[in-house]
Amino acid sequence: MNAKIAYTAHNTPKKILSNFDLEKIVNTSDDWIQSRTGIKQRYIVENGEASSDISTKIAEQLLMKSKISADEIDLIIVGTVTPDHYTPSTAALVQKNIKANNAWGFDLSAACSGYIFGLETGSNFIRSGQYKNVMVIGVDTMSSILDFQDRDTCVIFGDGGGGAILQPTKERYGIIDSILHMDGNGGDYLIVPAGGSRIPASIDSVKNRSHFIKQDGKTVFKHAVKGMADVSKKILTKNNLSGSDISLFIPHQANKRIIDAAAQKCGIEENKVLINIEKYGNTTAGTIPIAMNEAITENRIKDGDYILLSSFGAGFTWGSMLIRWEMKL
Ligand code: UT7
């Protein structure tokens, strides 16, 4: 038995922050942001809005589309590095909000790979025969950890997320393979230094702005291109496929230049690569599920298609997932 992505949904906050808005906040320009990243705008939350609010809207859409009752959800996995709180988990808040009375769940911290790692985890509970309906959400409220005085990071990220309900399907369909990696040696290159148990929140941690995300962009860029290209090529070879067999490549949206380089190295034509970074920026665990739901809404995926997902992010964490599409409409 395999697991398939049976239903998808996505959600973003309403408020748009354009590159022109950012020009008024930090020393940057629309021209620099567009040419170096591909981003034109991103969505950000209003004060008081958090990851569980976005996730609950995603979960409600998933229940509506699937006509599954909340009681039928067995497990809720939320991939996020910006939970509402350390505890309770975002998954527990979603469970409460949608009244999924028979579900258990947890948050999964794998940064930009949070959704792929979540799909892998959820799909194994389906494959084992233990569960029939697993909800996987990838969401981040990056504006909550962004330093709007640091132009290296604040222009890149946005808020939003998406998700899916996984259900059983026959072998050779659904999620057919994945290759996942982690290398903690990359940890310092993309990090929120304070606010955890190493440097608990204090007046000094706030004064030093060390509760915000820091990135060595150049180093992450180099690892991201190589990591995403290598793992994507590896999963294609392992499954006797080439880039031309892929109907749609849905990569993590961190930088258009990273996506173009990875797609080119895998021999995937430009028109088969989903790029929506111009609208959303980098929503961390949110990028792949947002892109996947957009692709379905725009009829870019048909039954039988091979879909390739690929991510790279903090940790470092990275991986690829191969899907043979089969969906209930
Ligand atoms: O999703 C998680 C994984 N994250 C990623 O995959 C992100 C990977 N990294 C990147 O996408 C890119 O490295 C960035 C978009 C973050 C930066 O692009 P870059 O081409 O690597 O720029 P850079 O850091 O080498 O900076 C080039 C120049 C510098 O000026 P000088 O030293 O050449 O005079 C920077 O000071 O651009 C300057 N710069 C900016 N200028 C205007 C850096 N940030 C900005 C900015 N606006 N926001």
Tab-separated table of C-alpha atoms and ligand atoms in Angstrom:
chain	number	residue	atom	x	y	z
A	1	MET	CA	0.000	0.000	0.000
A	2	ASN	CA	1.124	3.600	-0.657
A	3	ALA	CA	-0.131	6.964	0.543
A	4	LYS	CA	-1.531	9.517	-1.870
A	5	ILE	CA	-2.121	13.228	-1.570
A	6	ALA	CA	-5.901	13.096	-1.802
A	7	TYR	CA	-6.831	16.746	-1.092
A	8	THR	CA	-4.838	19.971	-0.861
A	9	ALA	CA	-5.380	23.540	0.373
A	10	HIS	CA	-3.392	26.662	1.149
A	11	ASN	CA	-3.809	29.941	2.991
A	12	THR	CA	-1.951	33.199	3.474
A	13	PRO	CA	-2.636	36.244	5.608
A	14	LYS	CA	-4.436	39.094	3.813
A	15	LYS	CA	-1.804	41.817	4.233
A	16	ILE	CA	0.668	42.247	1.358
A	17	LEU	CA	4.163	43.668	1.901
A	18	SER	CA	5.627	44.689	-1.462
A	19	ASN	CA	9.278	45.327	-2.308
A	20	PHE	CA	8.350	49.024	-2.525
A	21	ASP	CA	7.031	48.861	1.054
A	22	LEU	CA	10.370	47.347	2.130
A	23	GLU	CA	12.279	50.156	0.393
A	24	LYS	CA	10.746	52.458	3.019
A	25	ILE	CA	11.917	50.236	5.912
A	26	VAL	CA	15.476	49.101	4.991
A	27	ASN	CA	18.186	50.104	2.531
A	28	THR	CA	17.046	47.924	-0.368
A	29	SER	CA	15.368	48.247	-3.750
A	30	ASP	CA	12.682	46.477	-5.743
A	31	ASP	CA	15.265	46.020	-8.483
A	32	TRP	CA	17.783	44.287	-6.164
A	33	ILE	CA	15.184	41.993	-4.590
A	34	GLN	CA	13.649	40.969	-7.921
A	35	SER	CA	16.943	40.394	-9.702
A	36	ARG	CA	18.662	38.521	-6.814
A	37	THR	CA	15.643	36.456	-5.624
A	38	GLY	CA	12.655	36.725	-7.995
A	39	ILE	CA	10.410	38.082	-5.214
A	40	LYS	CA	7.971	40.963	-5.836
A	41	GLN	CA	5.814	40.761	-2.722
A	42	ARG	CA	5.025	38.563	0.268
A	43	TYR	CA	2.069	38.200	2.669
A	44	ILE	CA	2.531	38.976	6.346
A	45	VAL	CA	0.303	38.561	9.376
A	46	GLU	CA	-1.357	41.334	11.325
A	47	ASN	CA	-0.426	41.659	15.002
A	48	GLY	CA	-1.851	38.752	16.962
A	49	GLU	CA	-2.210	36.413	13.974
A	50	ALA	CA	-0.124	33.219	14.240
A	51	SER	CA	0.743	29.928	12.547
A	52	SER	CA	-2.205	28.040	14.068
A	53	ASP	CA	-4.630	30.599	12.582
A	54	ILE	CA	-3.248	29.997	9.083
A	55	SER	CA	-3.149	26.233	9.743
A	56	THR	CA	-6.729	26.125	10.998
A	57	LYS	CA	-7.962	27.800	7.798
A	58	ILE	CA	-6.009	25.218	5.771
A	59	ALA	CA	-7.434	22.359	7.860
A	60	GLU	CA	-10.999	23.700	7.491
A	61	GLN	CA	-10.592	23.899	3.705
A	62	LEU	CA	-9.253	20.348	3.653
A	63	LEU	CA	-12.271	19.076	5.598
A	64	MET	CA	-14.645	20.988	3.328
A	65	LYS	CA	-13.049	19.720	0.103
A	66	SER	CA	-12.790	16.126	1.295
A	67	LYS	CA	-16.174	15.996	3.065
A	68	ILE	CA	-14.375	13.984	5.738
A	69	SER	CA	-15.675	14.677	9.224
A	70	ALA	CA	-13.112	16.033	11.686
A	71	ASP	CA	-13.612	12.892	13.799
A	72	GLU	CA	-12.189	10.795	10.964
A	73	ILE	CA	-8.775	12.489	11.044
A	74	ASP	CA	-6.303	10.102	12.681
A	75	LEU	CA	-3.158	12.214	12.840
A	76	ILE	CA	-2.187	15.889	12.385
A	77	ILE	CA	1.424	16.784	11.561
A	78	VAL	CA	2.386	20.465	11.334
A	79	GLY	CA	5.804	21.242	9.825
A	80	THR	CA	6.839	24.642	11.194
A	81	VAL	CA	9.712	26.565	12.784
A	82	THR	CA	7.384	29.342	13.900
A	83	PRO	CA	4.867	27.604	16.183
A	84	ASP	CA	2.490	29.840	18.171
A	85	HIS	CA	4.220	28.630	21.362
A	86	TYR	CA	6.898	26.169	22.454
A	87	THR	CA	4.032	24.294	23.979
A	88	PRO	CA	1.244	23.464	23.237
A	89	SER	CA	2.102	22.356	19.709
A	90	THR	CA	0.524	24.026	16.699
A	91	ALA	CA	-0.901	20.597	15.843
A	92	ALA	CA	-2.743	20.543	19.183
A	93	LEU	CA	-4.210	23.995	18.501
A	94	VAL	CA	-5.417	22.882	15.065
A	95	GLN	CA	-6.878	19.688	16.590
A	96	LYS	CA	-8.809	21.813	19.117
A	97	ASN	CA	-9.969	24.369	16.537
A	98	ILE	CA	-11.335	21.840	14.041
A	99	LYS	CA	-12.553	19.468	16.791
A	100	ALA	CA	-10.622	16.476	15.475
A	101	ASN	CA	-11.606	14.478	18.544
A	102	ASN	CA	-9.897	11.240	17.538
A	103	ALA	CA	-6.615	12.676	16.267
A	104	TRP	CA	-3.211	12.908	17.887
A	105	GLY	CA	-0.350	14.853	16.383
A	106	PHE	CA	2.796	16.868	16.712
A	107	ASP	CA	4.881	19.682	15.231
A	108	LEU	CA	7.850	18.764	13.081
A	109	SER	CA	10.845	21.113	12.973
A	110	ALA	CA	12.754	20.785	9.705
A	111	ALA	CA	12.574	24.370	8.412
A	112	CYS	CA	12.088	24.482	4.624
A	113	SER	CA	12.013	20.676	4.480
A	114	GLY	CA	9.194	20.550	7.041
A	115	TYR	CA	6.501	19.673	4.515
A	116	ILE	CA	8.446	16.925	2.710
A	117	PHE	CA	9.594	15.451	6.055
A	118	GLY	CA	5.960	15.662	7.246
A	119	LEU	CA	4.647	13.921	4.118
A	120	GLU	CA	7.224	11.156	4.582
A	121	THR	CA	6.259	10.694	8.232
A	122	GLY	CA	2.517	10.789	7.570
A	123	SER	CA	2.708	8.484	4.574
A	124	ASN	CA	4.397	5.785	6.646
A	125	PHE	CA	1.441	5.679	9.037
A	126	ILE	CA	-0.796	5.098	5.992
A	127	ARG	CA	1.569	2.509	4.458
A	128	SER	CA	1.635	0.549	7.689
A	129	GLY	CA	-2.154	0.240	7.506
A	130	GLN	CA	-2.515	1.997	10.863
A	131	TYR	CA	-4.356	5.132	9.653
A	132	LYS	CA	-6.690	6.165	6.815
A	133	ASN	CA	-6.694	9.985	7.019
A	134	VAL	CA	-3.531	11.869	7.918
A	135	MET	CA	-3.453	15.666	7.753
A	136	VAL	CA	-0.060	17.204	6.961
A	137	ILE	CA	0.397	20.976	7.074
A	138	GLY	CA	3.492	23.059	6.252
A	139	VAL	CA	3.228	26.588	7.635
A	140	ASP	CA	5.416	29.454	8.762
A	141	THR	CA	4.888	32.933	10.126
A	142	MET	CA	8.399	34.066	9.274
A	143	SER	CA	7.603	37.722	10.029
A	144	SER	CA	7.558	36.737	13.729
A	145	ILE	CA	11.322	35.960	13.630
A	146	LEU	CA	12.408	38.549	11.032
A	147	ASP	CA	14.583	41.528	11.884
A	148	PHE	CA	13.185	44.385	9.820
A	149	GLN	CA	16.540	46.173	10.296
A	150	ASP	CA	18.441	43.327	8.577
A	151	ARG	CA	18.141	43.579	4.800
A	152	ASP	CA	19.965	40.240	4.366
A	153	THR	CA	16.925	38.370	5.701
A	154	CYS	CA	13.830	40.567	5.912
A	155	VAL	CA	13.380	40.881	2.142
A	156	ILE	CA	13.386	37.131	1.520
A	157	PHE	CA	10.715	35.626	3.742
A	158	GLY	CA	6.915	35.705	3.977
A	159	ASP	CA	4.050	34.090	5.905
A	160	GLY	CA	1.703	31.335	4.769
A	161	GLY	CA	1.195	27.639	4.407
A	162	GLY	CA	-0.616	24.748	2.859
A	163	GLY	CA	-1.503	21.176	3.531
A	164	ALA	CA	-2.934	17.893	2.427
A	165	ILE	CA	-4.951	14.901	3.538
A	166	LEU	CA	-3.080	11.660	2.885
A	167	GLN	CA	-5.090	8.516	2.196
A	168	PRO	CA	-4.244	4.942	1.159
A	169	THR	CA	-3.815	4.017	-2.487
A	170	LYS	CA	-2.416	1.099	-4.440
A	171	GLU	CA	1.280	0.482	-4.915
A	172	ARG	CA	2.970	2.391	-7.776
A	173	TYR	CA	0.700	5.417	-7.149
A	174	GLY	CA	0.877	8.245	-4.639
A	175	ILE	CA	4.142	8.925	-2.820
A	176	ILE	CA	6.366	6.342	-4.451
A	177	ASP	CA	9.790	7.310	-3.171
A	178	SER	CA	11.725	9.815	-1.116
A	179	ILE	CA	15.333	10.552	-0.232
A	180	LEU	CA	15.827	12.761	2.824
A	181	HIS	CA	18.992	14.187	4.355
A	182	MET	CA	20.225	16.222	7.300
A	183	ASP	CA	23.634	17.713	8.096
A	184	GLY	CA	23.853	19.552	11.404
A	185	ASN	CA	27.242	20.988	10.403
A	186	GLY	CA	25.249	23.593	8.462
A	187	GLY	CA	23.334	24.708	11.544
A	188	ASP	CA	25.125	27.986	12.165
A	189	TYR	CA	24.549	29.314	8.639
A	190	LEU	CA	20.786	29.729	9.124
A	191	ILE	CA	19.846	30.071	12.751
A	192	VAL	CA	17.681	31.814	15.337
A	193	PRO	CA	20.381	32.082	18.026
A	194	ALA	CA	18.312	33.012	21.100
A	195	GLY	CA	14.980	32.222	22.676
A	196	GLY	CA	15.641	28.490	23.064
A	197	SER	CA	17.292	26.610	25.929
A	198	ARG	CA	20.830	27.615	24.789
A	199	ILE	CA	20.177	31.353	25.172
A	200	PRO	CA	16.798	31.792	26.867
A	201	ALA	CA	14.930	35.013	26.108
A	202	SER	CA	16.283	37.885	28.175
A	203	ILE	CA	16.565	41.646	27.999
A	204	ASP	CA	20.038	41.131	26.463
A	205	SER	CA	18.854	38.626	23.843
A	206	VAL	CA	16.223	41.100	22.716
A	207	LYS	CA	18.631	44.065	22.862
A	208	ASN	CA	21.157	42.109	20.740
A	209	ARG	CA	18.369	41.164	18.308
A	210	SER	CA	19.501	37.556	18.626
A	211	HIS	CA	15.940	36.195	18.793
A	212	PHE	CA	15.684	36.998	15.052
A	213	ILE	CA	16.761	34.721	12.189
A	214	LYS	CA	20.346	35.146	10.868
A	215	GLN	CA	21.575	33.805	7.562
A	216	ASP	CA	24.904	33.506	5.766
A	217	GLY	CA	23.126	33.754	2.413
A	218	LYS	CA	26.070	32.932	0.139
A	219	THR	CA	26.970	29.721	1.983
A	220	VAL	CA	23.355	28.564	2.154
A	221	PHE	CA	22.915	29.393	-1.546
A	222	LYS	CA	25.855	27.152	-2.591
A	223	HIS	CA	24.683	24.223	-0.455
A	224	ALA	CA	21.064	24.674	-1.604
A	225	VAL	CA	21.872	24.469	-5.326
A	226	LYS	CA	24.076	21.394	-4.898
A	227	GLY	CA	21.833	19.714	-2.313
A	228	MET	CA	18.603	20.132	-4.292
A	229	ALA	CA	20.156	19.191	-7.638
A	230	ASP	CA	22.013	16.123	-6.309
A	231	VAL	CA	19.086	14.669	-4.366
A	232	SER	CA	16.667	15.290	-7.259
A	233	LYS	CA	18.993	13.579	-9.727
A	234	LYS	CA	19.499	10.702	-7.282
A	235	ILE	CA	15.766	9.997	-6.884
A	236	LEU	CA	15.247	10.106	-10.675
A	237	THR	CA	18.104	7.650	-11.291
A	238	LYS	CA	16.911	5.362	-8.480
A	239	ASN	CA	13.488	5.162	-10.172
A	240	ASN	CA	14.838	4.796	-13.739
A	241	LEU	CA	13.441	8.183	-14.732
A	242	SER	CA	14.969	11.258	-16.340
A	243	GLY	CA	14.081	14.927	-16.094
A	244	SER	CA	11.893	14.649	-19.198
A	245	ASP	CA	9.612	12.101	-17.430
A	246	ILE	CA	8.663	14.675	-14.807
A	247	SER	CA	5.420	16.540	-15.549
A	248	LEU	CA	5.911	19.106	-12.806
A	249	PHE	CA	8.852	19.980	-10.548
A	250	ILE	CA	7.695	21.679	-7.341
A	251	PRO	CA	10.809	22.950	-5.560
A	252	HIS	CA	11.115	24.883	-2.318
A	253	GLN	CA	10.846	28.583	-3.187
A	254	ALA	CA	13.862	30.257	-1.560
A	255	ASN	CA	15.393	31.967	-4.553
A	256	LYS	CA	14.520	31.800	-8.267
A	257	ARG	CA	18.220	31.469	-9.089
A	258	ILE	CA	18.507	28.349	-6.877
A	259	ILE	CA	15.424	26.815	-8.530
A	260	ASP	CA	16.654	27.543	-12.076
A	261	ALA	CA	20.093	26.056	-11.341
A	262	ALA	CA	18.646	22.906	-9.720
A	263	ALA	CA	16.109	22.350	-12.545
A	264	GLN	CA	18.778	22.821	-15.186
A	265	LYS	CA	21.132	20.324	-13.509
A	266	CYS	CA	18.304	17.735	-13.474
A	267	GLY	CA	17.368	18.317	-17.122
A	268	ILE	CA	13.864	19.602	-16.318
A	269	GLU	CA	12.509	22.113	-18.850
A	270	GLU	CA	11.562	25.572	-17.640
A	271	ASN	CA	7.846	25.159	-18.415
A	272	LYS	CA	7.686	22.142	-16.062
A	273	VAL	CA	9.019	24.046	-13.057
A	274	LEU	CA	6.557	25.637	-10.664
A	275	ILE	CA	7.736	29.073	-9.582
A	276	ASN	CA	5.497	31.345	-7.505
A	277	ILE	CA	8.143	33.010	-5.334
A	278	GLU	CA	7.243	36.387	-6.885
A	279	LYS	CA	3.918	36.372	-4.979
A	280	TYR	CA	4.812	34.771	-1.653
A	281	GLY	CA	8.565	35.063	-0.982
A	282	ASN	CA	10.029	32.216	1.038
A	283	THR	CA	7.378	30.878	3.424
A	284	THR	CA	9.770	28.139	4.697
A	285	ALA	CA	7.642	24.991	5.337
A	286	GLY	CA	4.786	26.676	3.460
A	287	THR	CA	6.292	26.982	-0.017
A	288	ILE	CA	5.785	23.457	-1.384
A	289	PRO	CA	2.197	22.923	-0.168
A	290	ILE	CA	1.179	26.401	-1.390
A	291	ALA	CA	2.723	25.681	-4.796
A	292	MET	CA	1.138	22.233	-4.975
A	293	ASN	CA	-2.350	23.561	-4.242
A	294	GLU	CA	-1.888	26.322	-6.826
A	295	ALA	CA	-0.772	23.749	-9.409
A	296	ILE	CA	-3.894	21.667	-8.787
A	297	THR	CA	-6.178	24.702	-8.899
A	298	GLU	CA	-4.592	25.729	-12.212
A	299	ASN	CA	-4.993	22.186	-13.640
A	300	ARG	CA	-1.238	21.736	-14.003
A	301	ILE	CA	-1.377	18.196	-12.562
A	302	LYS	CA	-3.242	15.211	-14.075
A	303	ASP	CA	-3.671	11.644	-12.882
A	304	GLY	CA	-0.665	9.501	-13.802
A	305	ASP	CA	1.795	12.429	-13.836
A	306	TYR	CA	5.164	12.100	-12.152
A	307	ILE	CA	5.630	15.042	-9.768
A	308	LEU	CA	8.984	15.794	-8.173
A	309	LEU	CA	9.264	17.757	-4.921
A	310	SER	CA	12.583	19.053	-3.640
A	311	SER	CA	13.627	21.167	-0.673
A	312	PHE	CA	16.648	22.620	1.089
A	313	GLY	CA	16.697	24.531	4.343
A	314	ALA	CA	18.052	25.246	7.788
A	315	GLY	CA	19.634	22.408	9.684
A	316	PHE	CA	20.754	21.753	7.007
A	317	THR	CA	17.809	19.598	5.938
A	318	TRP	CA	17.048	18.602	2.380
A	319	GLY	CA	15.352	15.975	0.275
A	320	SER	CA	13.290	14.929	-2.714
A	321	MET	CA	10.010	13.119	-3.047
A	322	LEU	CA	8.604	11.396	-6.129
A	323	ILE	CA	4.838	11.205	-6.558
A	324	ARG	CA	2.780	9.379	-9.185
A	325	TRP	CA	-0.338	11.512	-9.080
A	326	GLU	CA	-3.736	10.064	-8.269
A	327	MET	CA	-6.303	12.291	-6.661
A	328	LYS	CA	-9.956	12.240	-5.754
A	329	LEU	CA	-11.568	15.290	-7.315
B	1	UT7	O1	14.991	28.729	2.532
B	1	UT7	C1	16.076	28.529	3.346
B	1	UT7	C2	17.322	28.461	2.594
B	1	UT7	N1	17.722	29.781	2.195
B	1	UT7	C3	18.189	29.976	0.987
B	1	UT7	O2	18.232	29.070	0.192
B	1	UT7	C4	18.714	31.342	0.674
B	1	UT7	C5	20.050	31.252	-0.014
B	1	UT7	N2	20.685	32.543	-0.268
B	1	UT7	C6	20.199	33.432	-1.144
B	1	UT7	O3	19.152	33.257	-1.693
B	1	UT7	C7	21.047	34.633	-1.470
B	1	UT7	O4	22.339	34.439	-0.948
B	1	UT7	C8	20.465	35.968	-0.943
B	1	UT7	C9	19.226	36.337	-1.717
B	1	UT7	C10	20.155	35.865	0.531
B	1	UT7	C11	21.491	37.078	-1.151
B	1	UT7	O5	21.863	37.168	-2.526
B	1	UT7	P1	23.392	37.212	-2.952
B	1	UT7	O6	23.416	37.314	-4.413
B	1	UT7	O7	24.074	36.022	-2.327
B	1	UT7	O8	23.851	38.568	-2.334
B	1	UT7	P2	25.085	38.850	-1.360
B	1	UT7	O9	24.754	38.479	0.034
B	1	UT7	O10	26.339	38.297	-1.966
B	1	UT7	O11	25.157	40.411	-1.486
B	1	UT7	C12	25.518	41.071	-2.709
B	1	UT7	C13	25.455	42.553	-2.480
B	1	UT7	C14	26.227	43.005	-1.230
B	1	UT7	O12	26.775	44.270	-1.502
B	1	UT7	P3	28.330	44.431	-1.899
B	1	UT7	O13	29.090	43.846	-0.759
B	1	UT7	O14	28.486	43.644	-3.168
B	1	UT7	O15	28.478	45.908	-2.073
B	1	UT7	C15	25.157	43.129	-0.182
B	1	UT7	O16	25.496	44.041	0.813
B	1	UT7	O17	24.095	42.945	-2.258
B	1	UT7	C16	23.999	43.630	-1.009
B	1	UT7	N3	22.711	43.307	-0.426
B	1	UT7	C17	21.599	44.007	-0.672
B	1	UT7	N4	21.372	45.095	-1.410
B	1	UT7	C18	20.109	45.572	-1.471
B	1	UT7	C19	22.400	42.282	0.403
B	1	UT7	N5	21.091	42.307	0.703
B	1	UT7	C20	20.572	43.364	0.052
B	1	UT7	C21	19.282	43.918	-0.030
B	1	UT7	N6	19.089	45.016	-0.807
B	1	UT7	N7	18.232	43.379	0.603
